[in-house]
mmCIF file of C-alpha atoms and ligand atoms in Angstrom:
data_model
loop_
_atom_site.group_PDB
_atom_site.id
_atom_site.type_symbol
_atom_site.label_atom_id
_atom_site.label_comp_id
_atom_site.label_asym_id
_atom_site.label_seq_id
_atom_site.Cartn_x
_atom_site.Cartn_y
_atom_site.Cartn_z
ATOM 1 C CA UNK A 286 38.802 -79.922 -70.086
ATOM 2 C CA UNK A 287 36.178 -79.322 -67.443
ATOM 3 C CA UNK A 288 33.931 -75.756 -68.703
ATOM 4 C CA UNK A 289 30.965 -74.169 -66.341
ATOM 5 C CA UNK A 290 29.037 -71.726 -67.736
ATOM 6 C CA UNK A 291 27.623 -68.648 -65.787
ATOM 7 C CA UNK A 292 24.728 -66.720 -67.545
ATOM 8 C CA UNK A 293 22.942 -64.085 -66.870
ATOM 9 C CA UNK A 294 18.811 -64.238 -67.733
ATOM 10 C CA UNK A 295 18.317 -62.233 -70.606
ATOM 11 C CA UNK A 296 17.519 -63.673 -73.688
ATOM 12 C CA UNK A 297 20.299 -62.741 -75.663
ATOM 13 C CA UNK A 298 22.856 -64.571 -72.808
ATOM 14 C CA UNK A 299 20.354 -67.386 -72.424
ATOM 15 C CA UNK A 300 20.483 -68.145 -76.223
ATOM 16 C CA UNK A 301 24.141 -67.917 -76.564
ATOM 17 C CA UNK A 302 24.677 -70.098 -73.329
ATOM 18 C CA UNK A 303 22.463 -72.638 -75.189
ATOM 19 C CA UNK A 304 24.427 -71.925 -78.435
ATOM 20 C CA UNK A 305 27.408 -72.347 -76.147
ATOM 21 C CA UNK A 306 26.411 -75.615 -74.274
ATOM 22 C CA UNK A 307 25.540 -77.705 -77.442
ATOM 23 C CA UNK A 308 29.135 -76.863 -79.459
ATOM 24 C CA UNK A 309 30.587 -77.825 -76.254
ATOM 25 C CA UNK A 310 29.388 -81.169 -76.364
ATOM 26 C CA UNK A 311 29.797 -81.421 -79.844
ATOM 27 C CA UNK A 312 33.527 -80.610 -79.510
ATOM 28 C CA UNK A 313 33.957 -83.234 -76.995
ATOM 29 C CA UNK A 314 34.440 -80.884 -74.129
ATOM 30 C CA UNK A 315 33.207 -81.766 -71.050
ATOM 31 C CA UNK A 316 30.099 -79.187 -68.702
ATOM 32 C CA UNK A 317 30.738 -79.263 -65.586
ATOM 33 C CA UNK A 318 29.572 -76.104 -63.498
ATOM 34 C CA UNK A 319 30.729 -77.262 -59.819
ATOM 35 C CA UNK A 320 34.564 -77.567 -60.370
ATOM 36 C CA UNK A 321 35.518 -76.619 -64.236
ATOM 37 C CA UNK A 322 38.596 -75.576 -65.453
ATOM 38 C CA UNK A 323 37.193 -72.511 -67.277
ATOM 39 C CA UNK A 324 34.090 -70.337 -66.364
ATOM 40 C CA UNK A 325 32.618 -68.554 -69.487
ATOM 41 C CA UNK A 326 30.620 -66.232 -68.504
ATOM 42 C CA UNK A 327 27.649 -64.608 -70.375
ATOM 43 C CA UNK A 328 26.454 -60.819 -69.818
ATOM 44 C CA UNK A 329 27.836 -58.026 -68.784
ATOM 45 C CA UNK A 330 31.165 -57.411 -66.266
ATOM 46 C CA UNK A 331 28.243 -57.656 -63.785
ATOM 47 C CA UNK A 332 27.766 -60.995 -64.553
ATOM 48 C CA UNK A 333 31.534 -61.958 -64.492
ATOM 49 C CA UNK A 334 31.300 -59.974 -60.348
ATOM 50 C CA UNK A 335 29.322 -62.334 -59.847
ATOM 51 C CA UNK A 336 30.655 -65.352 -61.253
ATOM 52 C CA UNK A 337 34.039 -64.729 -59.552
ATOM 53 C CA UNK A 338 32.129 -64.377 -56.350
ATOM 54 C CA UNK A 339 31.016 -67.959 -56.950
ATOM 55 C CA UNK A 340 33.882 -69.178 -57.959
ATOM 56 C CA UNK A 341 35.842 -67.870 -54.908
ATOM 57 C CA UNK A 342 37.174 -70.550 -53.595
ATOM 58 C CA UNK A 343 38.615 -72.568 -56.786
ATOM 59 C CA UNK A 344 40.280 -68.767 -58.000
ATOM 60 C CA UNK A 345 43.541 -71.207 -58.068
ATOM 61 C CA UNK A 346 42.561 -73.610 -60.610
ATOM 62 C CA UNK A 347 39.718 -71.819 -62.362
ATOM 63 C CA UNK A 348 40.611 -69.702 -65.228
ATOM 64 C CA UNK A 349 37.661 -66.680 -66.758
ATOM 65 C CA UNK A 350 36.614 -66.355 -70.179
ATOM 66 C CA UNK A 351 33.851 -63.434 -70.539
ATOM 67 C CA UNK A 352 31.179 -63.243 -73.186
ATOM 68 C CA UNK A 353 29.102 -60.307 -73.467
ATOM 69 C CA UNK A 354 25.838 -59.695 -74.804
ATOM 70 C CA UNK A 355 25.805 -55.984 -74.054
ATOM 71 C CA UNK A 356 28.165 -53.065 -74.728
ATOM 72 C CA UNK A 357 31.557 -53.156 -74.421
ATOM 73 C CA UNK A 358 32.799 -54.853 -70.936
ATOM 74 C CA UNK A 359 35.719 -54.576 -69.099
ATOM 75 C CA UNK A 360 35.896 -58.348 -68.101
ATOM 76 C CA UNK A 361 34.487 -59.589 -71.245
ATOM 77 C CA UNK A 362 36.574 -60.075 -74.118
ATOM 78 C CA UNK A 363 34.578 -62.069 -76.222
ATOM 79 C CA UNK A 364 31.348 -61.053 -78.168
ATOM 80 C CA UNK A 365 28.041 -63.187 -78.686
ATOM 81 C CA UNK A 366 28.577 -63.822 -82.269
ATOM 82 C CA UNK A 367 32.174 -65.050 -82.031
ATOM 83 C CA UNK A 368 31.159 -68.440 -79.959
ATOM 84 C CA UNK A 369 32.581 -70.636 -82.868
ATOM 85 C CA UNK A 370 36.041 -68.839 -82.635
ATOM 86 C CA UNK A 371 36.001 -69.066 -78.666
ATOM 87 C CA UNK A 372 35.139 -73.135 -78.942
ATOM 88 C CA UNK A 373 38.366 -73.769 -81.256
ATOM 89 C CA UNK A 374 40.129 -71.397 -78.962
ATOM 90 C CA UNK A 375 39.013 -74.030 -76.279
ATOM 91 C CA UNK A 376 39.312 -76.758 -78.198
ATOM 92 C CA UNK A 377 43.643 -75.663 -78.707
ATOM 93 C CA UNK A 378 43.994 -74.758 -75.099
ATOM 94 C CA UNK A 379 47.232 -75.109 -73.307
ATOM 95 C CA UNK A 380 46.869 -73.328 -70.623
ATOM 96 C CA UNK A 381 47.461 -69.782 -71.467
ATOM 97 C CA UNK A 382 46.594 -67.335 -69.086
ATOM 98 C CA UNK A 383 46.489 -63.458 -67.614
ATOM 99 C CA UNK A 384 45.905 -62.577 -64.260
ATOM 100 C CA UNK A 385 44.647 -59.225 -62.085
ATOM 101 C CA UNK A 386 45.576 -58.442 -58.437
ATOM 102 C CA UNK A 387 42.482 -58.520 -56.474
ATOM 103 C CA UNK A 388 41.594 -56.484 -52.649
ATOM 104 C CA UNK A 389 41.785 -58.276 -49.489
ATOM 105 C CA UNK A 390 39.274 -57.138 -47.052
ATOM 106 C CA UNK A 391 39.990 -57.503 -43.445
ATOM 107 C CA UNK A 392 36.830 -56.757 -41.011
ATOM 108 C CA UNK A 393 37.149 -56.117 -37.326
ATOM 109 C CA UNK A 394 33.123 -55.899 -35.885
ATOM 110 C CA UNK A 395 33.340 -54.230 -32.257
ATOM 111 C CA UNK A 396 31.988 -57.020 -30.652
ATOM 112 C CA UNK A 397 35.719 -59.226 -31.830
ATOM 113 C CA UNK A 398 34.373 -60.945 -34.419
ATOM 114 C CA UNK A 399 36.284 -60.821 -37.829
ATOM 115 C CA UNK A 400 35.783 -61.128 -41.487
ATOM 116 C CA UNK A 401 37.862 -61.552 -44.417
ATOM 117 C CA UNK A 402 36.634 -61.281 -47.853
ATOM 118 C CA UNK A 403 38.083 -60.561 -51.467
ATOM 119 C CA UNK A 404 37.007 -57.568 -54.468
ATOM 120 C CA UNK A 405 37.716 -57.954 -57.819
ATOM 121 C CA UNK A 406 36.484 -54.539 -58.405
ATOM 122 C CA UNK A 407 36.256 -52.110 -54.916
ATOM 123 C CA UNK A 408 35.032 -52.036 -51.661
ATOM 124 C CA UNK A 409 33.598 -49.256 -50.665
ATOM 125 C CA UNK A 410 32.653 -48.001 -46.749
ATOM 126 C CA UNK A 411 30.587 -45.136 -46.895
ATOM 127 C CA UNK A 412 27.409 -43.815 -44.454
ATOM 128 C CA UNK A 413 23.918 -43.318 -45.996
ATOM 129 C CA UNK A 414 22.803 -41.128 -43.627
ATOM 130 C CA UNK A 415 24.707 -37.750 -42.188
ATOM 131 C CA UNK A 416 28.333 -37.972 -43.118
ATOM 132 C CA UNK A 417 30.549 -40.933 -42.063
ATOM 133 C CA UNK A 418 33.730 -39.780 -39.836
ATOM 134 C CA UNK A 419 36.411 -42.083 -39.955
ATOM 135 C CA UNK A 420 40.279 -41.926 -38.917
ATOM 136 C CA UNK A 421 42.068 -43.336 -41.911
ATOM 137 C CA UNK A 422 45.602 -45.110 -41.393
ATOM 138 C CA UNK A 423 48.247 -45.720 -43.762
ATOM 139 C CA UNK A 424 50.239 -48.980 -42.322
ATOM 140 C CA UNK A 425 50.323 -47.498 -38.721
ATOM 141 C CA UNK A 426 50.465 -44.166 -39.411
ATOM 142 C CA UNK A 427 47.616 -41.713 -39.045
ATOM 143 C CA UNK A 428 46.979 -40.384 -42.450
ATOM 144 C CA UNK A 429 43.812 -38.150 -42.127
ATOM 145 C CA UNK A 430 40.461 -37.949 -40.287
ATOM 146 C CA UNK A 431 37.935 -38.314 -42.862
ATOM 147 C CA UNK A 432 34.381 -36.485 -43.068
ATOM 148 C CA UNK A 433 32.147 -37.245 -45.904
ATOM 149 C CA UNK A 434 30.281 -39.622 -47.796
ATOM 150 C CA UNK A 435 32.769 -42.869 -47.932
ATOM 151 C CA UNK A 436 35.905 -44.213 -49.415
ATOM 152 C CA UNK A 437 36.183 -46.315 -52.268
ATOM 153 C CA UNK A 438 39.338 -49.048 -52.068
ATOM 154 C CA UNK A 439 39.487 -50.377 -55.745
ATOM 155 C CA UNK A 440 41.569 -52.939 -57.814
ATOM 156 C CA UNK A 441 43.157 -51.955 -61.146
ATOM 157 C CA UNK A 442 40.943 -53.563 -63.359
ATOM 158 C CA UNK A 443 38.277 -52.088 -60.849
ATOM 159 C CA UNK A 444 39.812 -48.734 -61.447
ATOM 160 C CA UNK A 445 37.697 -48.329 -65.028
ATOM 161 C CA UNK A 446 34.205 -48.412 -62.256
ATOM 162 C CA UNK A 447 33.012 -47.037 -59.372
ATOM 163 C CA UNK A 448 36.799 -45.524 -58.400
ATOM 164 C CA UNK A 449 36.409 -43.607 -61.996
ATOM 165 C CA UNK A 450 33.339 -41.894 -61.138
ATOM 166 C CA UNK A 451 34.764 -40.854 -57.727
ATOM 167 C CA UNK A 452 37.417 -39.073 -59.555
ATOM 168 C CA UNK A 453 40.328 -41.712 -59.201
ATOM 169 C CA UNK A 454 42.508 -42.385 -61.920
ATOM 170 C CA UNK A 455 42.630 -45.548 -64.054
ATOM 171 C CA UNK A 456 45.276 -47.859 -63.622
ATOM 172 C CA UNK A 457 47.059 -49.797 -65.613
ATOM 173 C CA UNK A 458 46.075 -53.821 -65.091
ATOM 174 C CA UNK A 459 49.559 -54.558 -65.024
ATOM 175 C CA UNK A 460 50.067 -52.795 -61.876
ATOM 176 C CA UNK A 461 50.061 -54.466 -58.463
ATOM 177 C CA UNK A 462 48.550 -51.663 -56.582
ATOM 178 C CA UNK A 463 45.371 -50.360 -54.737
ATOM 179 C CA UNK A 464 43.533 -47.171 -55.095
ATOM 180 C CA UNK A 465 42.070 -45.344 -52.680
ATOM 181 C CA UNK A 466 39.097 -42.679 -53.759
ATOM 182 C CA UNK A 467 37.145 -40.218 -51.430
ATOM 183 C CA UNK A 468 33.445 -39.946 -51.870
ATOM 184 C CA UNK A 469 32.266 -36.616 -51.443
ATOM 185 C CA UNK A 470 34.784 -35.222 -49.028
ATOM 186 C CA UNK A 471 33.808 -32.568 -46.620
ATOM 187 C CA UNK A 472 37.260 -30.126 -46.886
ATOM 188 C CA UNK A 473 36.932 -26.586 -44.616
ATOM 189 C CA UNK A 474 38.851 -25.071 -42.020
ATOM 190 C CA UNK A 475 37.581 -27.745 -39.328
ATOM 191 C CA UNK A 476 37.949 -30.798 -41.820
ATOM 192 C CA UNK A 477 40.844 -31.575 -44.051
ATOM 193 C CA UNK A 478 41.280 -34.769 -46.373
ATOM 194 C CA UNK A 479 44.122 -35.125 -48.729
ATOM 195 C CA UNK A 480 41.287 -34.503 -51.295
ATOM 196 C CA UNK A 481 43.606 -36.474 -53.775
ATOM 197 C CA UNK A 482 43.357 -40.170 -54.561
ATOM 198 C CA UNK A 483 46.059 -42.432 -53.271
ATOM 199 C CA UNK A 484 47.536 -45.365 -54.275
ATOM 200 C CA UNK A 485 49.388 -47.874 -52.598
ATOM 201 C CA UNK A 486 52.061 -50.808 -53.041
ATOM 202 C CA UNK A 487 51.898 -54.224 -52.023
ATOM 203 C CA UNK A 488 54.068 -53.701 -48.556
ATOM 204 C CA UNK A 489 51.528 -51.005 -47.630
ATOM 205 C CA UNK A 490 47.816 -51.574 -46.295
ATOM 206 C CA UNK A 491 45.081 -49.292 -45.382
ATOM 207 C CA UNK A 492 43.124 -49.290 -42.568
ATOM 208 C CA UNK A 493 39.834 -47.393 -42.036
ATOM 209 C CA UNK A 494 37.942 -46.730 -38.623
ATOM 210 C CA UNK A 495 34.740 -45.308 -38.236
ATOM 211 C CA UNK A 496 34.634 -42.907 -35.493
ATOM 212 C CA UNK A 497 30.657 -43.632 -35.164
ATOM 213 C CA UNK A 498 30.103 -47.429 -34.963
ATOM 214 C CA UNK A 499 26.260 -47.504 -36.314
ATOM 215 C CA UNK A 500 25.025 -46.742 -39.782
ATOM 216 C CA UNK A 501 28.402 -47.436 -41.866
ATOM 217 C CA UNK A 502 27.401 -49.493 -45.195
ATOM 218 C CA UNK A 503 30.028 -51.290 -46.491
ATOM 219 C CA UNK A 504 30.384 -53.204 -50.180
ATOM 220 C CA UNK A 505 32.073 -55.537 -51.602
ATOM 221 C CA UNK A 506 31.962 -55.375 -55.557
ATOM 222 C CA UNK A 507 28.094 -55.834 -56.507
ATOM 223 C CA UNK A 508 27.781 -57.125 -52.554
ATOM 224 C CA UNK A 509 26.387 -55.244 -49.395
ATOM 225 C CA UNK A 510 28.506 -56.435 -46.398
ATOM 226 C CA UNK A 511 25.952 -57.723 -43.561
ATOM 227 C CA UNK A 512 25.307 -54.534 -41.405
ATOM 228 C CA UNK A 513 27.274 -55.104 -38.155
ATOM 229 C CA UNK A 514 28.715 -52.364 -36.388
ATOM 230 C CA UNK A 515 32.293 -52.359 -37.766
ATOM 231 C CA UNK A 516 35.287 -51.334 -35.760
ATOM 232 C CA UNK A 517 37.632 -51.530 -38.177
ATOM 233 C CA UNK A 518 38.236 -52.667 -42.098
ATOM 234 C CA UNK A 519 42.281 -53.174 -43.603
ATOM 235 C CA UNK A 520 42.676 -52.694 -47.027
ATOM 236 C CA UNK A 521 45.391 -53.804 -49.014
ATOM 237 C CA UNK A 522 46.278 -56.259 -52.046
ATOM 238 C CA UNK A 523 45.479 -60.147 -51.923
ATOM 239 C CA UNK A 524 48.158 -62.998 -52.477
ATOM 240 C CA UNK A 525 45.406 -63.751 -54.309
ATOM 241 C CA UNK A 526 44.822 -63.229 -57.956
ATOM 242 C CA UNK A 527 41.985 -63.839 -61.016
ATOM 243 C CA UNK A 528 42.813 -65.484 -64.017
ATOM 244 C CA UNK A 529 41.665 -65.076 -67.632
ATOM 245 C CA UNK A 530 42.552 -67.405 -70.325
ATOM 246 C CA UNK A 531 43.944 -64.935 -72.587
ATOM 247 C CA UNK A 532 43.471 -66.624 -75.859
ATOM 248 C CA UNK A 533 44.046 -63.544 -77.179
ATOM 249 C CA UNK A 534 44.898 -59.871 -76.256
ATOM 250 C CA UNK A 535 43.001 -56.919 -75.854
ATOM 251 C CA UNK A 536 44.895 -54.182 -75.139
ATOM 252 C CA UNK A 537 43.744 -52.535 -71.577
ATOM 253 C CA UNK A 538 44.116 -49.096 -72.883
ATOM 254 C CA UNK A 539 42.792 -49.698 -75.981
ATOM 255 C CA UNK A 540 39.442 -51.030 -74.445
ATOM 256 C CA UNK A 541 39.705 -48.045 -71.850
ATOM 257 C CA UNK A 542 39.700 -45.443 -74.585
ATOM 258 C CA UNK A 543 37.118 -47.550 -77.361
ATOM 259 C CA UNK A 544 34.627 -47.558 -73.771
ATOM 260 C CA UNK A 545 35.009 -44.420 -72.572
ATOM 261 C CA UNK A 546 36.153 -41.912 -75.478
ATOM 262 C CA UNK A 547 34.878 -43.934 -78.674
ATOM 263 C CA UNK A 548 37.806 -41.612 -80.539
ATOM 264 C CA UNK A 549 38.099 -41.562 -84.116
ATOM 265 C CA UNK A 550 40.921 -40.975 -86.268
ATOM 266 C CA UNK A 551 40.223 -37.080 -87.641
ATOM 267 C CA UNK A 552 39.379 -37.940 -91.424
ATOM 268 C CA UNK A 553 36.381 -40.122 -89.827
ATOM 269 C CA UNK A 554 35.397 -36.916 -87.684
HETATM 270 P P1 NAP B 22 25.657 -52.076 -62.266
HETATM 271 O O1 NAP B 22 24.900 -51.017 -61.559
HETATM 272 O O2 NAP B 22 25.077 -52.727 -63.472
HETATM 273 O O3 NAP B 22 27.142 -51.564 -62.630
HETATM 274 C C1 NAP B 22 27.400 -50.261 -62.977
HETATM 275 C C2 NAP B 22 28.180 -50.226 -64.265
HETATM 276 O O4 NAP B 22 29.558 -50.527 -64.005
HETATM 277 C C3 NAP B 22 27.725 -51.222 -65.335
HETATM 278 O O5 NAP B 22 27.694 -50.536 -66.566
HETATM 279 C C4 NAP B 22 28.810 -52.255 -65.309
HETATM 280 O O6 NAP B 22 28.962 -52.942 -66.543
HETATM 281 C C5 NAP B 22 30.018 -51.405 -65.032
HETATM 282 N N1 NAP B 22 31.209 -52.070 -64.540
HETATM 283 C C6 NAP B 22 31.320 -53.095 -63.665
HETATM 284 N N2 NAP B 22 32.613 -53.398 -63.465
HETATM 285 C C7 NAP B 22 33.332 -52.539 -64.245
HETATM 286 C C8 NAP B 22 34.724 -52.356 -64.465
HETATM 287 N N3 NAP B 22 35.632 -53.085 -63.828
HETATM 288 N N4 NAP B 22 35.104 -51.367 -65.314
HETATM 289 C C9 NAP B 22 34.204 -50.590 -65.937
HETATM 290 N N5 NAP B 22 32.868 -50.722 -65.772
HETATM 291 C C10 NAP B 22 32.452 -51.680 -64.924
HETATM 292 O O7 NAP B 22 26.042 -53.205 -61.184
HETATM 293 P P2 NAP B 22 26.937 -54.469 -61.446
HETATM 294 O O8 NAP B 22 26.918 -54.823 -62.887
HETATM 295 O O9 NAP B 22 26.531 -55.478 -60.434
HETATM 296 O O10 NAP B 22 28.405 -53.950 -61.081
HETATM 297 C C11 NAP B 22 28.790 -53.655 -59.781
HETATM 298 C C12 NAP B 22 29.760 -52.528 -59.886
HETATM 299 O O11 NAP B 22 29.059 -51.325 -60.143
HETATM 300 C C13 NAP B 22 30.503 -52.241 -58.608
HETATM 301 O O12 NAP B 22 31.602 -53.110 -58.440
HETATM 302 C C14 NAP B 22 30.913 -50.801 -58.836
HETATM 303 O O13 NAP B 22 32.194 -50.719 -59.448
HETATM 304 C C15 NAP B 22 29.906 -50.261 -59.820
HETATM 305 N N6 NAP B 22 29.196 -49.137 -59.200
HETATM 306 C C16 NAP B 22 29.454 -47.903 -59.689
HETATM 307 C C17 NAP B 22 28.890 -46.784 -59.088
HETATM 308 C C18 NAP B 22 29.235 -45.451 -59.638
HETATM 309 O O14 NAP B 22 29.982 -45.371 -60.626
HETATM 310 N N7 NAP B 22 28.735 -44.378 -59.049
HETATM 311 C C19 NAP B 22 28.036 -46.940 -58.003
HETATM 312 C C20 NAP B 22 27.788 -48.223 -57.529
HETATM 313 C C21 NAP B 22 28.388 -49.335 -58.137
HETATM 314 P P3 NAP B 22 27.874 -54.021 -67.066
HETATM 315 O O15 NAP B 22 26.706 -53.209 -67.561
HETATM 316 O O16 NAP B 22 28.594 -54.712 -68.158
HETATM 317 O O17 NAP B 22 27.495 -54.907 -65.922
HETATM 318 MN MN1 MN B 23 25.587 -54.665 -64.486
#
């Protein structure tokens, strides 16, 4: 079995990737960071962004392990001191896996040109400056002309970030489905938004156009999209997935309420 390993700087991540490395080899395993079988990744779920986002383009043969060497990730199951149980785990692989929908991104620029690209997280399109006006369409139908600061177009797993602090609700990771979150929504007599977030199935896609062409910033997880006057951006859910070697299970709501609430039983209180 092939195993690249994606590390973040720090020195905690840099000594457990060297930790990591050496019980590899020792446990006949084989490094090899341009077309491995398994990615472990060391950091945070940053670091795991970004290691998808390299790994793009194998997403069908690679499978994720995350390590982290922070506080408690999303992506990361594993901690730094547990590297000996994760190399047996390795070392008794048979394939096991999990896997998360992820967001297909469809850019139209207005001079033609188009774009695809994938989230594991969100995308967001919002405007930095003055408020960005867009008419927002739900398959072909009109849904709502939009005034404020963006909208955020997240994944399940992706629902725990930047969709949470919008206001969106968290979604269970065993849901094929894709959020969409307003960003500051400008709601009067003039403008009206749904003001709700909105979630949609797999026959269903979202389309976004700005009414102003300049000045709209768009993202892609931890990415900013080149800055091209956009026409046009189609949400909905990839036939693509990410896979995690689930060599054991955390519980998504369990790690959604340890992260976010930390609640104790009410003798510990
Ligand atoms: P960052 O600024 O370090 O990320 C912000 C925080 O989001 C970090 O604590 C990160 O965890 C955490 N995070 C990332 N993915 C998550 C997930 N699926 N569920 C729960 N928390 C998650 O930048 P980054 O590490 O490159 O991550 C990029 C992400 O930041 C974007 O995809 C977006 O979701 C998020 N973001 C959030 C806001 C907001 O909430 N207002 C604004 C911009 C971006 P780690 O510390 O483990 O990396
Ligand atoms: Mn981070």
């Amino acid at each position: 079995m092939k195993i690249g390993i994606f590390s973040n700087k720090g020195t905690a991540s840099t000594r457990v990737s060297n930790a990591l490395k050496s019980k590899i080899l020792d446990e006949h395993l084989t490094l090899d960071n341009d077309h491995p079988d398994i990615v472990i990744t060391v950091g945070g779920d940053g670091t795991l962004l970004s290691a998808f986002h390299h790994y793009e383009d194998q997403l069908d043969s690679v499978r994720f392990v995350g390590i982290h060497t922070g506080h408690l990730g999303f992506y990361t199951d594993w901690r730094d001191y547990e590297v000996d149980e994760l190399i047996d785990s390795l070392a008794h692989d048979n394939g096991q896996s999990v896997s998360y929908p992820l967001l297909d991104i469809s850019i139209e620029y207005s001079n033609g040109d188009q774009q695809t690209m994938l989230a594991l997280n969100e995308s967001t399109i919002k405007k930095v400056t003055g408020t960005m006006l867009a008419n927002v369409y739900i398959k072909d139908q009109l849904f709502e002309l939009f005034r404020g600061d963006g909208l955020c177009v997240s994944t399940p797993t992706g629902s725990t970030a930047y969709n949470k602090s919008t206001g969106g609700a968290v979604i269970s990771s065993e849901l094929n489905v894709v959020q969409v979150s307003e960003i500051a929504s400008i709601n009067n007599r003039v403008f009206r938004t749904l003001g709700s977030p909105v979630i949609i199935s797999p026959h269903e896609w979202v389309r976004v156009e700005p009414v102003q062409l300049d000045e709209n910033l768009m993202t892609c997880d931890q990415k900013m999209v080149e800055n091209r006057q956009i026409k046009s951006v189609t949400y909905r859910i990839s036939n693509r997935r990410i896979a995690f070697a689930q060599y054991r299970h955390t519980q998504f709501w369990k790690r959604v309420s340890e992260s976010f609430i930390g609640v104790k039983p009410i003798d510990q209180i």
